[in-house]
mmCIF file of C-alpha atoms in Angstrom:
data_model
loop_
_atom_site.group_PDB
_atom_site.id
_atom_site.type_symbol
_atom_site.label_atom_id
_atom_site.label_comp_id
_atom_site.label_asym_id
_atom_site.label_seq_id
_atom_site.Cartn_x
_atom_site.Cartn_y
_atom_site.Cartn_z
ATOM 1 C CA MET L 823 124.422 227.166 70.499
ATOM 2 C CA TYR L 824 124.316 228.896 73.855
ATOM 3 C CA ARG L 825 122.112 226.128 75.350
ATOM 4 C CA PHE L 826 124.453 223.447 74.077
ATOM 5 C CA ALA L 827 127.521 225.188 75.513
ATOM 6 C CA ARG L 828 125.800 225.653 78.862
ATOM 7 C CA ALA L 829 124.728 221.985 78.967
ATOM 8 C CA VAL L 830 128.264 220.821 78.158
ATOM 9 C CA ALA L 831 129.680 223.079 80.868
ATOM 10 C CA ASN L 832 127.149 221.733 83.357
ATOM 11 C CA VAL L 833 127.986 218.096 82.553
ATOM 12 C CA THR L 834 131.716 218.845 82.673
ATOM 13 C CA GLY L 835 131.334 220.570 86.017
ATOM 14 C CA LYS L 836 129.505 217.595 87.501
ATOM 15 C CA ALA L 837 132.174 215.227 86.208
ATOM 16 C CA VAL L 838 134.902 217.339 87.788
ATOM 17 C CA GLN L 839 133.045 217.347 91.114
ATOM 18 C CA GLN L 840 132.724 213.555 91.039
ATOM 19 C CA VAL L 841 136.404 213.114 90.286
ATOM 20 C CA ARG L 842 137.429 215.542 93.029
ATOM 21 C CA HIS L 843 135.307 213.803 95.643
ATOM 22 C CA GLY L 844 136.212 210.348 94.390
ATOM 23 C CA SER L 845 132.614 209.229 94.087
ATOM 24 C CA THR L 846 131.424 207.877 90.814
ATOM 25 C CA VAL L 847 127.866 206.620 90.976
ATOM 26 C CA PRO L 848 127.976 203.620 88.610
ATOM 27 C CA GLN L 849 130.281 200.920 89.979
ATOM 28 C CA ASP L 850 130.926 197.724 88.143
ATOM 29 C CA PHE L 851 130.460 194.312 89.722
ATOM 30 C CA HIS L 852 134.175 193.613 90.052
ATOM 31 C CA SER L 853 134.996 196.742 92.007
ATOM 32 C CA LYS L 854 132.044 196.154 94.307
ATOM 33 C CA TYR L 855 132.206 192.377 94.924
ATOM 34 C CA GLY L 856 135.508 191.211 93.422
ATOM 35 C CA ASN L 857 137.488 190.618 96.619
ATOM 36 C CA THR L 858 134.517 189.040 98.380
ATOM 37 C CA VAL L 859 133.984 186.566 95.540
ATOM 38 C CA LEU L 860 137.705 185.744 95.439
ATOM 39 C CA ILE L 861 137.909 185.098 99.182
ATOM 40 C CA GLY L 862 134.690 183.081 99.133
ATOM 41 C CA GLY L 863 136.030 180.897 96.323
ATOM 42 C CA ALA L 864 139.304 180.321 98.152
ATOM 43 C CA VAL L 865 137.471 179.325 101.344
ATOM 44 C CA PHE L 866 135.166 176.983 99.426
ATOM 45 C CA CYS L 867 138.065 175.326 97.596
ATOM 46 C CA THR L 868 140.009 174.881 100.848
ATOM 47 C CA ALA L 869 136.978 173.394 102.599
ATOM 48 C CA VAL L 870 136.302 170.907 99.791
ATOM 49 C CA TRP L 871 139.916 169.751 99.665
ATOM 50 C CA ALA L 872 140.055 169.461 103.472
ATOM 51 C CA TYR L 873 137.002 167.172 103.316
ATOM 52 C CA VAL L 874 138.458 165.091 100.485
ATOM 53 C CA VAL L 875 141.812 164.639 102.209
ATOM 54 C CA THR L 876 140.429 163.806 105.652
ATOM 55 C CA SER L 877 137.073 162.069 105.177
ATOM 56 C CA THR L 878 136.932 160.096 101.964
ATOM 57 C CA GLY L 879 139.442 157.389 102.844
ATOM 58 C CA ILE L 880 141.526 157.843 99.712
ATOM 59 C CA VAL L 881 145.108 156.668 100.186
ATOM 60 C CA TRP L 882 147.363 159.173 98.495
ATOM 61 C CA ASN L 883 150.526 158.248 96.574
ATOM 62 C CA MET L 884 151.075 154.894 98.185
ATOM 63 C CA SER L 885 153.528 152.713 96.315
ATOM 64 C CA PRO L 886 152.316 149.246 95.290
ATOM 65 C CA VAL L 887 155.850 147.820 95.416
ATOM 66 C CA GLY L 888 155.894 144.817 97.730
ATOM 67 C CA ARG L 889 152.091 144.592 97.902
ATOM 68 C CA VAL L 890 151.196 143.593 94.389
ATOM 69 C CA MET L 891 152.220 140.049 93.647
ATOM 70 C CA PRO L 892 152.538 138.979 90.021
ATOM 71 C CA LYS L 893 150.473 136.038 88.855
ATOM 72 C CA GLU L 894 152.170 132.801 88.022
ATOM 73 C CA TRP L 895 153.096 132.514 84.366
ATOM 74 C CA ARG L 896 150.961 130.101 82.399
ATOM 75 C CA GLU L 897 151.980 128.640 79.133
ATOM 76 C CA PRO L 898 149.206 129.044 76.577
ATOM 77 C CA GLU L 899 147.389 125.795 75.867
ATOM 78 C CA GLU L 900 147.559 124.551 72.319
#
C-alpha cells in the first residue's frame, strides 16, 4: 500500500508541475496545426475563386432580356 501511495503522489506531483508551467507534453493536432490549416484553406479558396472569376471567361449574372429572340410560331402540320 505504501508503494501505491508513493506512486500516486509522484504522478500527482508531476501533473501539478505540468499545470503550473503550462506545458503538457501530448498536444492534439488541432491545437498544434489548427490555425495554420484554417488559414491555408482560406488562402486556397480565395486563390481558386480569383482564378475562376478572372481567367475562365464565365459571364456572371448577365440578363438574356433583349438578346434572346423567340422563334417564329409554327402551326403543327396535320
